[in-house]
CSV table of C-alpha atoms in Angstrom, one decimal:
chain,number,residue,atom,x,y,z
A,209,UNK,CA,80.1,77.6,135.7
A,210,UNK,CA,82.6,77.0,138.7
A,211,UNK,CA,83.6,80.7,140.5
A,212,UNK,CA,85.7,82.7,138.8
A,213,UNK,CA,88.7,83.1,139.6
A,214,UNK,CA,89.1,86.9,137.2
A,215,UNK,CA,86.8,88.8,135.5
A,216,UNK,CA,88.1,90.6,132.8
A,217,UNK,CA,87.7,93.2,130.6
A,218,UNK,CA,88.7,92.4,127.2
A,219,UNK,CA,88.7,95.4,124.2
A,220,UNK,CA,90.7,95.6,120.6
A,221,UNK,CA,90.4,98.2,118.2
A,222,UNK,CA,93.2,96.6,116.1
A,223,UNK,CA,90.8,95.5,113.4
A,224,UNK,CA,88.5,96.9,111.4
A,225,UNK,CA,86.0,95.7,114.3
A,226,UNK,CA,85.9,97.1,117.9
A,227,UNK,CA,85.6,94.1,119.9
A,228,UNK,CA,84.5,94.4,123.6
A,229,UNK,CA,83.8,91.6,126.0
A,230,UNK,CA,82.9,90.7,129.9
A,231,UNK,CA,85.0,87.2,130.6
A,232,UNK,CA,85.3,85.3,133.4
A,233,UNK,CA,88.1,83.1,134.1
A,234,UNK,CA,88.0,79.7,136.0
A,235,UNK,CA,89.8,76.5,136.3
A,236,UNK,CA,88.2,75.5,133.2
A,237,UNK,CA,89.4,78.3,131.1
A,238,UNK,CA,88.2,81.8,129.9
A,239,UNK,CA,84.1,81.9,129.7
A,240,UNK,CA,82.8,85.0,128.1
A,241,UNK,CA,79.8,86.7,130.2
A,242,UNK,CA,79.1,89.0,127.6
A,243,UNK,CA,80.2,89.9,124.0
A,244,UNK,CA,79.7,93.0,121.6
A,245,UNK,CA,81.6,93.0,117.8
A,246,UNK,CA,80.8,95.7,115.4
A,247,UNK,CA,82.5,96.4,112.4
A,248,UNK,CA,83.0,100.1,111.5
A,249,UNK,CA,86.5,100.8,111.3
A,250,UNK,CA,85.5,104.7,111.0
A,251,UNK,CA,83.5,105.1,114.2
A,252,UNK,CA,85.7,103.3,117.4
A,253,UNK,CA,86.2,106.1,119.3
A,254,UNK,CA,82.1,106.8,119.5
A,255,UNK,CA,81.3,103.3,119.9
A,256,UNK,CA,83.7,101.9,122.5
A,257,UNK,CA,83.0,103.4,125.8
A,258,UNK,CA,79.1,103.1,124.9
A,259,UNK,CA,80.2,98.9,124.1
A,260,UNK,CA,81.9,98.4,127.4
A,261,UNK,CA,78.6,99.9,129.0
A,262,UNK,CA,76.8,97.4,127.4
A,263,UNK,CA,79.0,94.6,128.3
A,264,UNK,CA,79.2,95.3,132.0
A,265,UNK,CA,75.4,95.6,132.0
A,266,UNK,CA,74.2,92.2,129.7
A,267,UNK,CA,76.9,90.3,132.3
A,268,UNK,CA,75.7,91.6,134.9
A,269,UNK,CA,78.9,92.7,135.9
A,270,UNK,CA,80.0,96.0,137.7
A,271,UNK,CA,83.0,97.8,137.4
A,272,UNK,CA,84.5,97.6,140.6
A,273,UNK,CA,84.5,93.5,140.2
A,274,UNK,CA,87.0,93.3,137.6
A,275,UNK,CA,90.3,92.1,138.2
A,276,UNK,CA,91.7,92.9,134.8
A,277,UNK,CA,91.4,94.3,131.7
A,278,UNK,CA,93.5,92.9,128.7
A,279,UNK,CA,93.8,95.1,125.5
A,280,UNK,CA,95.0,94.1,121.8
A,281,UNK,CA,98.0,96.4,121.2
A,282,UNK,CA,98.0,95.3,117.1
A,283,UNK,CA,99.7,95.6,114.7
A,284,UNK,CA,97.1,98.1,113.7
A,285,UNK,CA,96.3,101.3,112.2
A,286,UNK,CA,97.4,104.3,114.6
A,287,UNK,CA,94.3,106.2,115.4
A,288,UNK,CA,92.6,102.9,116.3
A,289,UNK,CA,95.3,101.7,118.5
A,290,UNK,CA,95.2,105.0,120.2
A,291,UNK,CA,91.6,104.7,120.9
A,292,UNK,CA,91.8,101.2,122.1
A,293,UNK,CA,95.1,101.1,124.6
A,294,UNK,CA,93.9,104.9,126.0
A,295,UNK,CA,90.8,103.6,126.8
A,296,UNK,CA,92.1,100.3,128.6
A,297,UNK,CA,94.8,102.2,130.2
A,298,UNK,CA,92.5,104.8,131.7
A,299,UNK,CA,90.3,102.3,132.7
A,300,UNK,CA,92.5,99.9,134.6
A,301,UNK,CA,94.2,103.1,136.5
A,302,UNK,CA,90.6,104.6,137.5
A,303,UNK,CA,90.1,101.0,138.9
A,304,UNK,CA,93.7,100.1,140.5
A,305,UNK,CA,93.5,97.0,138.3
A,306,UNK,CA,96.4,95.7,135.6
A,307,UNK,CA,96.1,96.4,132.0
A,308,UNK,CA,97.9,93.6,129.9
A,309,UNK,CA,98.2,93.9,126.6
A,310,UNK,CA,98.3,91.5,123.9
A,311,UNK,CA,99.3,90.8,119.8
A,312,UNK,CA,95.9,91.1,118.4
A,313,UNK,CA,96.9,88.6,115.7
A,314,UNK,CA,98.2,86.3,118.6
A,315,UNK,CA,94.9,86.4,119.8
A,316,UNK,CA,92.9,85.6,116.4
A,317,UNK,CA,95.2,82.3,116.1
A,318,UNK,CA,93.8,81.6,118.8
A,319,UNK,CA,90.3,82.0,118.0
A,320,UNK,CA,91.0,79.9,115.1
A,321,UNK,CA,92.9,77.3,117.4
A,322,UNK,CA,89.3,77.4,119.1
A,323,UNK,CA,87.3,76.7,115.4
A,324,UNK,CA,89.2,73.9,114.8
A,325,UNK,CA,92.2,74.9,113.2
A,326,UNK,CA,95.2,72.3,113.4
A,327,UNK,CA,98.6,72.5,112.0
A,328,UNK,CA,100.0,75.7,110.3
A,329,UNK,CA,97.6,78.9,110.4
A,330,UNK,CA,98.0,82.2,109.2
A,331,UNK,CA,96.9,85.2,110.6
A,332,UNK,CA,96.3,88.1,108.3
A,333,UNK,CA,94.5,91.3,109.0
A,334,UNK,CA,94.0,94.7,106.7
A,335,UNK,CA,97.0,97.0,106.8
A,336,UNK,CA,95.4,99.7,104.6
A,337,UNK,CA,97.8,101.1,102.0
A,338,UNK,CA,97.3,97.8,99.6
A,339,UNK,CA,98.7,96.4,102.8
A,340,UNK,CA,98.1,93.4,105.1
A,341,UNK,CA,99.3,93.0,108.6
A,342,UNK,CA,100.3,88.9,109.1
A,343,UNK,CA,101.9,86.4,111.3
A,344,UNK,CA,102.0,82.4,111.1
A,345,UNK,CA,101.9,80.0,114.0
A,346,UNK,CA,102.0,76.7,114.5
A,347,UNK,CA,100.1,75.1,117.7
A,348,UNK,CA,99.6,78.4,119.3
A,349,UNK,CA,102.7,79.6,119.3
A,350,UNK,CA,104.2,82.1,116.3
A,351,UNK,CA,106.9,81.3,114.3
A,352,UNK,CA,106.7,84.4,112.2
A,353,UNK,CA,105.5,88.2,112.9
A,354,UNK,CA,104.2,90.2,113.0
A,355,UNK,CA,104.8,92.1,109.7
A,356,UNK,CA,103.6,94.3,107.3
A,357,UNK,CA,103.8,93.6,103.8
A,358,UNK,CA,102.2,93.7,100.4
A,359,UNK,CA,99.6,90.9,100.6
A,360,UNK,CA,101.9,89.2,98.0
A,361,UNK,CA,104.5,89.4,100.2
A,362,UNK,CA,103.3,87.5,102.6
A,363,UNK,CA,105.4,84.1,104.0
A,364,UNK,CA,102.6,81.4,103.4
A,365,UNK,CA,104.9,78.4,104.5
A,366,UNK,CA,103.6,75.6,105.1
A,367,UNK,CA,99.9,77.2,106.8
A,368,UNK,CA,96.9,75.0,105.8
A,369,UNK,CA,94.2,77.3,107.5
A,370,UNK,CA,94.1,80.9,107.3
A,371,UNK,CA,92.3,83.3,109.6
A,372,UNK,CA,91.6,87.2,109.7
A,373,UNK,CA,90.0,89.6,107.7
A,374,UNK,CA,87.7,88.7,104.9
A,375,UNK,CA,88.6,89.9,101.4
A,376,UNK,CA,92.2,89.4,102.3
A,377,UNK,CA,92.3,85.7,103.5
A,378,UNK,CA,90.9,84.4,100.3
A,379,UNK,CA,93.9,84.2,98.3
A,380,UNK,CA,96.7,81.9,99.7
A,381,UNK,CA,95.2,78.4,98.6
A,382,UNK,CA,94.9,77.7,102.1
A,383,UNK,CA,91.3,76.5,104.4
A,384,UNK,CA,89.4,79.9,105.1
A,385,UNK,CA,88.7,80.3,109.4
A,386,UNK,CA,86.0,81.2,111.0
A,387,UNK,CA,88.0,83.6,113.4
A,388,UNK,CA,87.7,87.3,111.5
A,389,UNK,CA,88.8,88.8,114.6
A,390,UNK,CA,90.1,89.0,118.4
A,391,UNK,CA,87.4,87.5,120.3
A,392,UNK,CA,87.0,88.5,124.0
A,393,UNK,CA,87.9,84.8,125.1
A,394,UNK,CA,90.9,84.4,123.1
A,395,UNK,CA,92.5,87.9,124.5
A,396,UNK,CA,92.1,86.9,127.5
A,397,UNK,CA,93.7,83.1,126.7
A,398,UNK,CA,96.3,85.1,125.3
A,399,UNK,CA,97.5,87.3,128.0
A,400,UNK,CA,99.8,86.4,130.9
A,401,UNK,CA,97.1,87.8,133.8
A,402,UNK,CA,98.8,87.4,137.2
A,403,UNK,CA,102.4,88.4,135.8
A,404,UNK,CA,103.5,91.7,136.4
A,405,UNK,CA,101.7,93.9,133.3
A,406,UNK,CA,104.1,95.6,131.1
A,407,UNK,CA,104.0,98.7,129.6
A,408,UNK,CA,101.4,98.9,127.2
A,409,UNK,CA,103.5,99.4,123.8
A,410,UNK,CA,101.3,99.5,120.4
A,411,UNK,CA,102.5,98.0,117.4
A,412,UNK,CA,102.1,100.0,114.5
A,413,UNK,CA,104.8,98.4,112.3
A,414,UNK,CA,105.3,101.7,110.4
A,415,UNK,CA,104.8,105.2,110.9
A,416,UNK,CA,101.4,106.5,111.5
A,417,UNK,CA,100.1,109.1,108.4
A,418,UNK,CA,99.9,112.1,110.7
A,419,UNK,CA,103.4,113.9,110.1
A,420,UNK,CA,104.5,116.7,111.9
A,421,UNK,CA,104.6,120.3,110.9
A,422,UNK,CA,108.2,120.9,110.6
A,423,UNK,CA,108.7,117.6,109.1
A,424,UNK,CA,106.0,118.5,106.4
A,425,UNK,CA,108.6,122.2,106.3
A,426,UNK,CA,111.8,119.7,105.9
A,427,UNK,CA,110.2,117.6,103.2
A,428,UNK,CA,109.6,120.4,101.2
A,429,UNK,CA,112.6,122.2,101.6
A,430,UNK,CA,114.5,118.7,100.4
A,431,UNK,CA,112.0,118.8,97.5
C-alpha cells in the first residue's frame, strides 16, 4: 500500500449494526486498516467507544494520526443516531480534526456498488414501527430518498439489486446484496474529506418516540 494520504475514522450507528473502522486513504482509493461490525441494535452506546479502541489498536493506529473522522448521520432511529454523531463530534473536536458526515444508506449503495452491483439498486434499512427507511440509486448517485415508509410503500422502480437489512430486502423481486450495512470503506468513499465539513445534521425522517412532558399534558387535555 502506497502512503496514505488520510487516515480516517469511520463509525455508524444508523443500523441495527455499530460499525467502526480504521481506513486509510491513498491514490488508489480508501483501504481499510482495521474493521469491527457487531449487530446489537440495543447495546451501541456500551460497545462503541470500546470498538474504536479496538480499531485504533488492530491498525496500529494512534489517535493523534488521524486526519478525519466521517460519521453516518442515517436515516436512523434517534437514540442511535445520537450515540453515533456525539461520539464522532466529540472525537474530532478533542482531536482538532473535521467530522463529515454522510447518508448511511448512501454509503451502503456503495458497498453494494463494491459487491458487484450494476444498474438500479435499492437501499433499504429497518425503520422500526412496521417501517423501512429506503432510497434508490442508479450508478452511485440517488435518484430517490431517503424516505420512510411502510415497506409496501416503497418505490421499487426499475432496481435489479437490492441491498440493506436482511428480513426486509427479501421481498421486492429484485437480486439480494451482499452489503447489509455501511462499511468503514464505503463511508469514507462517500464523504467529501478536504471540503469544508458541515454541520453534522441527523436524519431521523420523523419524530423521535421520546415526547416531552407538557406535550404529553397537551395531548391529554385535547383528548
Amino acid at each position: 500500500m502506497t502512503e496514505p494520504d488520510r487516515l480516517v475514522l469511520a463509525l455508524d450507528t444508523a443500523t441495527p449494526a455499530v460499525v467502526v473502522g480504521v481506513v486509510a486513504v491513498t491514490a488508489e482509493g480508501p483501504v481499510t486498516l482495521a474493521e469491527q461490525v457487531v449487530h446489537d441494535h440495543r447495546r451501541h452506546a456500551e460497545m462503541l467507544t470500546t470498538l474504536m479502541k479496538q480499531v485504533l489498536a488492530e491498525s496500529g493506529c494512534r489517535g493523534e494520526q488521524l486526519t478525519d473522522v466521517v460519521v453516518g448521520c442515517g436515516p436512523g432511529p434517534f437514540t442511535g443516531l445520537r450515540v453515533g454523531m456525539a461520539t464522532a463530534a466529540a472525537y474530532a473536536d478533542a482531536l482538532a480534526i473535521p467530522a463529515y458526515g454522510v447518508c448511511s444508506l448512501d454509503a451502503i449503495a456503495d458497498a453494494a456498488a463494491r459487491e458487484g452491483a450494476r444498474g438500479e439498486v435499492l437501499v433499504v434499512t429497518d425503520a422500526r414501527r412496521r417501517e423501512v427507511y429506503w432510497a434508490r440509486y442508479r450508478d452511485g448517485v440517488r435518484l430517490i430518498g431517503p424516505e420512510v415508509t411502510a415497506p409496501d410503500e416503497v418505490q421499487v422502480g426499475a432496481a435489479t439489486v437490492v441491498a440493506g437489512t436482511p428480513g426486509f430486502i427479501d421481498r421486492y423481486g429484485a437480486a439480494l446484496s451482499a452489503a447489509t450495512v455501511p462499511t468503514a470503506s464505503a463511508l469514507v468513499s462517500v464523504a467529501e474529506l478536504g471540503a469544508p465539513p458541515a454541520a453534522l445534521t441527523p436524519l431521523y425522517l420523523r419524530r423521535p418516540d421520546a415526547v416531552e412532558l407538557k406535550d404529553q399534558r397537551r395531548k391529554s387535555l385535547l383528548g
